[in-house]
Amino acid sequence: MTEYAALLHAYGPAVDTPGHLAALAGDDPTARATALEHLWSAIIHQGTPWTATPPVALHVAALLADPRVTDPGLRAELLNFLAAVAEAGSSTDRDLPEPDFDVDAALAQALADGDEEGIWEDGRLQGALYVRAVLGCRQIVPALLATATAALSDPSPQVQAAAARTIGACGGVAPLARRS
């Protein structure tokens, strides 16, 4: 179970995200549209990943196997979102260093203090959270690739095209080096 209160999206703690994820498989077209907007505006904001991005992407990948998610347009949009997540994992060629401080403790303290602005004003914390988000996106690429590969057999050409785009985006991600 993902603890979304400890994760961030573009607008702060991702506490609203579980409701949006549930709406993606629901029957309300307005809620589904709002949920898609949330994916594109909060979870992968203008191509920038957040700490909520990797777990949300894994949830979206699982939704593509959900029998309630049958609309080809929705399925294609979810695959396009996964492509954007894979692209975010390859967004930088520079080495992403591990932070030299306890990121979780610093984030938890800022959130406990109710100081969301402090998160964005602390360049060191903001940079560490960005590194965590990018590396998280890189780490889930195999799952995104498997989801997109399975979607190639979808009867909808729209879904097949989105699956191919996602596969291409997954190919642009450098694999994580194994730590010894």
mmCIF file of C-alpha atoms in Angstrom:
data_model
loop_
_atom_site.group_PDB
_atom_site.id
_atom_site.type_symbol
_atom_site.label_atom_id
_atom_site.label_comp_id
_atom_site.label_asym_id
_atom_site.label_seq_id
_atom_site.Cartn_x
_atom_site.Cartn_y
_atom_site.Cartn_z
ATOM 1 C CA MET A 1 0.000 0.000 0.000
ATOM 2 C CA THR A 2 1.486 3.308 -1.089
ATOM 3 C CA GLU A 3 1.567 6.077 1.515
ATOM 4 C CA TYR A 4 0.701 9.025 -0.725
ATOM 5 C CA ALA A 5 0.852 11.562 2.120
ATOM 6 C CA ALA A 6 4.637 11.042 2.170
ATOM 7 C CA LEU A 7 4.947 11.559 -1.588
ATOM 8 C CA LEU A 8 4.850 14.789 -3.534
ATOM 9 C CA HIS A 9 3.368 15.855 -6.818
ATOM 10 C CA ALA A 10 3.646 19.262 -8.460
ATOM 11 C CA TYR A 11 1.211 20.857 -6.033
ATOM 12 C CA GLY A 12 2.303 19.329 -2.720
ATOM 13 C CA PRO A 13 1.585 16.097 -0.855
ATOM 14 C CA ALA A 14 -0.129 13.562 -3.115
ATOM 15 C CA VAL A 15 -3.023 12.911 -0.720
ATOM 16 C CA ASP A 16 -5.565 13.563 -3.492
ATOM 17 C CA THR A 17 -4.000 11.053 -5.862
ATOM 18 C CA PRO A 18 -5.671 7.810 -4.666
ATOM 19 C CA GLY A 19 -9.109 9.256 -5.439
ATOM 20 C CA HIS A 20 -8.013 10.200 -8.931
ATOM 21 C CA LEU A 21 -6.549 6.750 -9.526
ATOM 22 C CA ALA A 22 -9.815 5.136 -8.445
ATOM 23 C CA ALA A 23 -11.729 7.405 -10.819
ATOM 24 C CA LEU A 24 -9.738 6.128 -13.795
ATOM 25 C CA ALA A 25 -11.486 2.757 -13.493
ATOM 26 C CA GLY A 26 -14.816 4.238 -12.469
ATOM 27 C CA ASP A 27 -18.019 4.926 -14.388
ATOM 28 C CA ASP A 28 -18.060 8.731 -14.066
ATOM 29 C CA PRO A 29 -16.674 10.301 -17.278
ATOM 30 C CA THR A 30 -16.207 13.702 -15.609
ATOM 31 C CA ALA A 31 -14.213 12.182 -12.736
ATOM 32 C CA ARG A 32 -12.169 10.172 -15.253
ATOM 33 C CA ALA A 33 -11.354 13.331 -17.221
ATOM 34 C CA THR A 34 -10.342 15.102 -14.013
ATOM 35 C CA ALA A 35 -8.178 12.123 -13.082
ATOM 36 C CA LEU A 36 -6.409 12.228 -16.453
ATOM 37 C CA GLU A 37 -5.818 15.948 -15.981
ATOM 38 C CA HIS A 38 -4.321 15.154 -12.567
ATOM 39 C CA LEU A 39 -1.894 12.675 -14.132
ATOM 40 C CA TRP A 40 -0.698 15.243 -16.655
ATOM 41 C CA SER A 41 -0.680 18.336 -14.438
ATOM 42 C CA ALA A 42 0.323 17.069 -10.999
ATOM 43 C CA ILE A 43 2.032 13.704 -11.433
ATOM 44 C CA ILE A 44 4.183 14.457 -14.501
ATOM 45 C CA HIS A 45 4.030 18.251 -14.579
ATOM 46 C CA GLN A 46 5.419 19.542 -17.883
ATOM 47 C CA GLY A 47 7.639 16.466 -18.136
ATOM 48 C CA THR A 48 8.979 16.798 -14.599
ATOM 49 C CA PRO A 49 8.618 13.744 -12.365
ATOM 50 C CA TRP A 50 7.847 13.948 -8.664
ATOM 51 C CA THR A 51 8.242 11.376 -5.926
ATOM 52 C CA ALA A 52 4.637 10.291 -6.507
ATOM 53 C CA THR A 53 5.307 9.646 -10.208
ATOM 54 C CA PRO A 54 6.809 6.106 -10.035
ATOM 55 C CA PRO A 55 4.157 4.539 -7.774
ATOM 56 C CA VAL A 56 1.375 6.250 -9.721
ATOM 57 C CA ALA A 57 2.831 4.947 -12.987
ATOM 58 C CA LEU A 58 2.887 1.412 -11.601
ATOM 59 C CA HIS A 59 -0.763 1.803 -10.586
ATOM 60 C CA VAL A 60 -1.636 3.099 -14.068
ATOM 61 C CA ALA A 61 0.214 0.150 -15.631
ATOM 62 C CA ALA A 62 -1.891 -2.208 -13.501
ATOM 63 C CA LEU A 63 -5.061 -0.406 -14.599
ATOM 64 C CA LEU A 64 -4.294 -1.312 -18.200
ATOM 65 C CA ALA A 65 -4.926 -4.953 -17.230
ATOM 66 C CA ASP A 66 -8.115 -4.052 -15.337
ATOM 67 C CA PRO A 67 -11.223 -5.375 -17.140
ATOM 68 C CA ARG A 68 -13.095 -2.154 -16.222
ATOM 69 C CA VAL A 69 -10.691 -0.070 -18.336
ATOM 70 C CA THR A 70 -11.916 -0.900 -21.823
ATOM 71 C CA ASP A 71 -12.259 2.471 -23.573
ATOM 72 C CA PRO A 72 -9.540 2.620 -26.256
ATOM 73 C CA GLY A 73 -9.136 6.378 -25.865
ATOM 74 C CA LEU A 74 -8.537 6.039 -22.134
ATOM 75 C CA ARG A 75 -6.187 3.097 -22.609
ATOM 76 C CA ALA A 76 -4.164 5.044 -25.185
ATOM 77 C CA GLU A 77 -3.998 8.082 -22.887
ATOM 78 C CA LEU A 78 -2.780 5.930 -20.003
ATOM 79 C CA LEU A 79 -0.075 4.450 -22.231
ATOM 80 C CA ASN A 80 0.942 7.946 -23.337
ATOM 81 C CA PHE A 81 1.253 8.876 -19.663
ATOM 82 C CA LEU A 82 3.518 5.863 -19.127
ATOM 83 C CA ALA A 83 5.637 7.000 -22.087
ATOM 84 C CA ALA A 84 6.038 10.414 -20.454
ATOM 85 C CA VAL A 85 7.123 8.731 -17.218
ATOM 86 C CA ALA A 86 9.730 6.665 -19.080
ATOM 87 C CA GLU A 87 10.937 9.821 -20.820
ATOM 88 C CA ALA A 88 11.245 11.544 -17.437
ATOM 89 C CA GLY A 89 13.590 8.755 -16.376
ATOM 90 C CA SER A 90 15.879 9.645 -19.247
ATOM 91 C CA SER A 91 15.522 13.398 -18.808
ATOM 92 C CA THR A 92 19.129 13.964 -17.867
ATOM 93 C CA ASP A 93 22.456 12.615 -19.000
ATOM 94 C CA ARG A 94 24.229 13.908 -15.928
ATOM 95 C CA ASP A 95 25.131 11.647 -13.068
ATOM 96 C CA LEU A 96 22.514 11.784 -10.342
ATOM 97 C CA PRO A 97 24.341 11.722 -7.025
ATOM 98 C CA GLU A 98 22.913 10.176 -3.881
ATOM 99 C CA PRO A 99 22.133 12.886 -1.334
ATOM 100 C CA ASP A 100 24.441 13.224 1.660
ATOM 101 C CA PHE A 101 21.598 13.728 4.157
ATOM 102 C CA ASP A 102 18.450 11.928 5.293
ATOM 103 C CA VAL A 103 15.940 13.033 2.661
ATOM 104 C CA ASP A 104 13.037 11.200 4.275
ATOM 105 C CA ALA A 105 13.669 12.852 7.637
ATOM 106 C CA ALA A 106 13.981 16.322 6.089
ATOM 107 C CA LEU A 107 10.786 15.856 4.094
ATOM 108 C CA ALA A 108 8.884 14.390 7.055
ATOM 109 C CA GLN A 109 9.992 17.319 9.224
ATOM 110 C CA ALA A 110 8.872 19.890 6.655
ATOM 111 C CA LEU A 111 5.518 18.165 6.245
ATOM 112 C CA ALA A 112 5.063 17.784 10.018
ATOM 113 C CA ASP A 113 5.806 21.481 10.442
ATOM 114 C CA GLY A 114 3.237 22.270 7.739
ATOM 115 C CA ASP A 115 6.013 23.982 5.804
ATOM 116 C CA GLU A 116 5.346 22.930 2.212
ATOM 117 C CA GLU A 117 6.923 26.153 0.965
ATOM 118 C CA GLY A 118 10.104 25.196 2.799
ATOM 119 C CA ILE A 119 10.356 22.080 0.660
ATOM 120 C CA TRP A 120 10.464 24.141 -2.510
ATOM 121 C CA GLU A 121 12.749 26.810 -0.996
ATOM 122 C CA ASP A 122 15.344 24.294 0.233
ATOM 123 C CA GLY A 123 17.398 23.751 -2.902
ATOM 124 C CA ARG A 124 19.212 20.773 -1.429
ATOM 125 C CA LEU A 125 15.978 18.986 -0.481
ATOM 126 C CA GLN A 126 14.323 19.897 -3.773
ATOM 127 C CA GLY A 127 17.315 18.542 -5.708
ATOM 128 C CA ALA A 128 17.355 15.313 -3.699
ATOM 129 C CA LEU A 129 13.638 14.793 -4.307
ATOM 130 C CA TYR A 130 14.157 15.351 -8.037
ATOM 131 C CA VAL A 131 16.959 12.771 -8.106
ATOM 132 C CA ARG A 132 14.710 10.324 -6.244
ATOM 133 C CA ALA A 133 11.892 10.903 -8.747
ATOM 134 C CA VAL A 134 14.096 10.452 -11.825
ATOM 135 C CA LEU A 135 15.763 7.336 -10.444
ATOM 136 C CA GLY A 136 12.348 5.966 -9.479
ATOM 137 C CA CYS A 137 11.162 6.454 -13.045
ATOM 138 C CA ARG A 138 14.249 4.665 -14.348
ATOM 139 C CA GLN A 139 13.720 1.798 -11.937
ATOM 140 C CA ILE A 140 10.170 1.034 -13.125
ATOM 141 C CA VAL A 141 10.959 1.042 -16.848
ATOM 142 C CA PRO A 142 10.906 -2.790 -17.060
ATOM 143 C CA ALA A 143 7.335 -2.828 -15.720
ATOM 144 C CA LEU A 144 6.293 -0.058 -18.113
ATOM 145 C CA LEU A 145 7.894 -1.905 -21.006
ATOM 146 C CA ALA A 146 6.075 -5.142 -20.109
ATOM 147 C CA THR A 147 2.755 -3.288 -19.916
ATOM 148 C CA ALA A 148 3.290 -1.581 -23.263
ATOM 149 C CA THR A 149 4.401 -4.808 -24.921
ATOM 150 C CA ALA A 150 1.215 -6.540 -23.754
ATOM 151 C CA ALA A 151 -0.839 -3.622 -25.122
ATOM 152 C CA LEU A 152 0.560 -4.172 -28.622
ATOM 153 C CA SER A 153 -1.988 -6.965 -28.998
ATOM 154 C CA ASP A 154 -4.917 -4.667 -28.191
ATOM 155 C CA PRO A 155 -7.509 -4.671 -31.002
ATOM 156 C CA SER A 156 -7.495 -0.852 -31.142
ATOM 157 C CA PRO A 157 -4.973 0.751 -33.518
ATOM 158 C CA GLN A 158 -5.012 3.808 -31.234
ATOM 159 C CA VAL A 159 -3.901 1.680 -28.280
ATOM 160 C CA GLN A 160 -1.333 -0.151 -30.393
ATOM 161 C CA ALA A 161 0.184 3.178 -31.486
ATOM 162 C CA ALA A 162 0.358 4.431 -27.897
ATOM 163 C CA ALA A 163 1.930 1.123 -26.854
ATOM 164 C CA ALA A 164 4.577 1.482 -29.556
ATOM 165 C CA ARG A 165 5.311 5.052 -28.408
ATOM 166 C CA THR A 166 5.710 3.824 -24.836
ATOM 167 C CA ILE A 167 8.038 1.036 -25.930
ATOM 168 C CA GLY A 168 10.140 3.603 -27.772
ATOM 169 C CA ALA A 169 10.245 5.850 -24.705
ATOM 170 C CA CYS A 170 11.325 2.916 -22.549
ATOM 171 C CA GLY A 171 14.212 2.275 -24.923
ATOM 172 C CA GLY A 172 15.631 5.717 -24.227
ATOM 173 C CA VAL A 173 16.186 5.068 -20.537
ATOM 174 C CA ALA A 174 19.649 4.129 -19.351
ATOM 175 C CA PRO A 175 19.500 1.084 -17.072
ATOM 176 C CA LEU A 176 20.416 1.604 -13.450
ATOM 177 C CA ALA A 177 23.861 0.402 -12.523
ATOM 178 C CA ARG A 178 23.852 -2.464 -10.058
ATOM 179 C CA ARG A 179 25.239 -1.538 -6.686
ATOM 180 C CA SER A 180 27.618 -3.926 -5.040
#
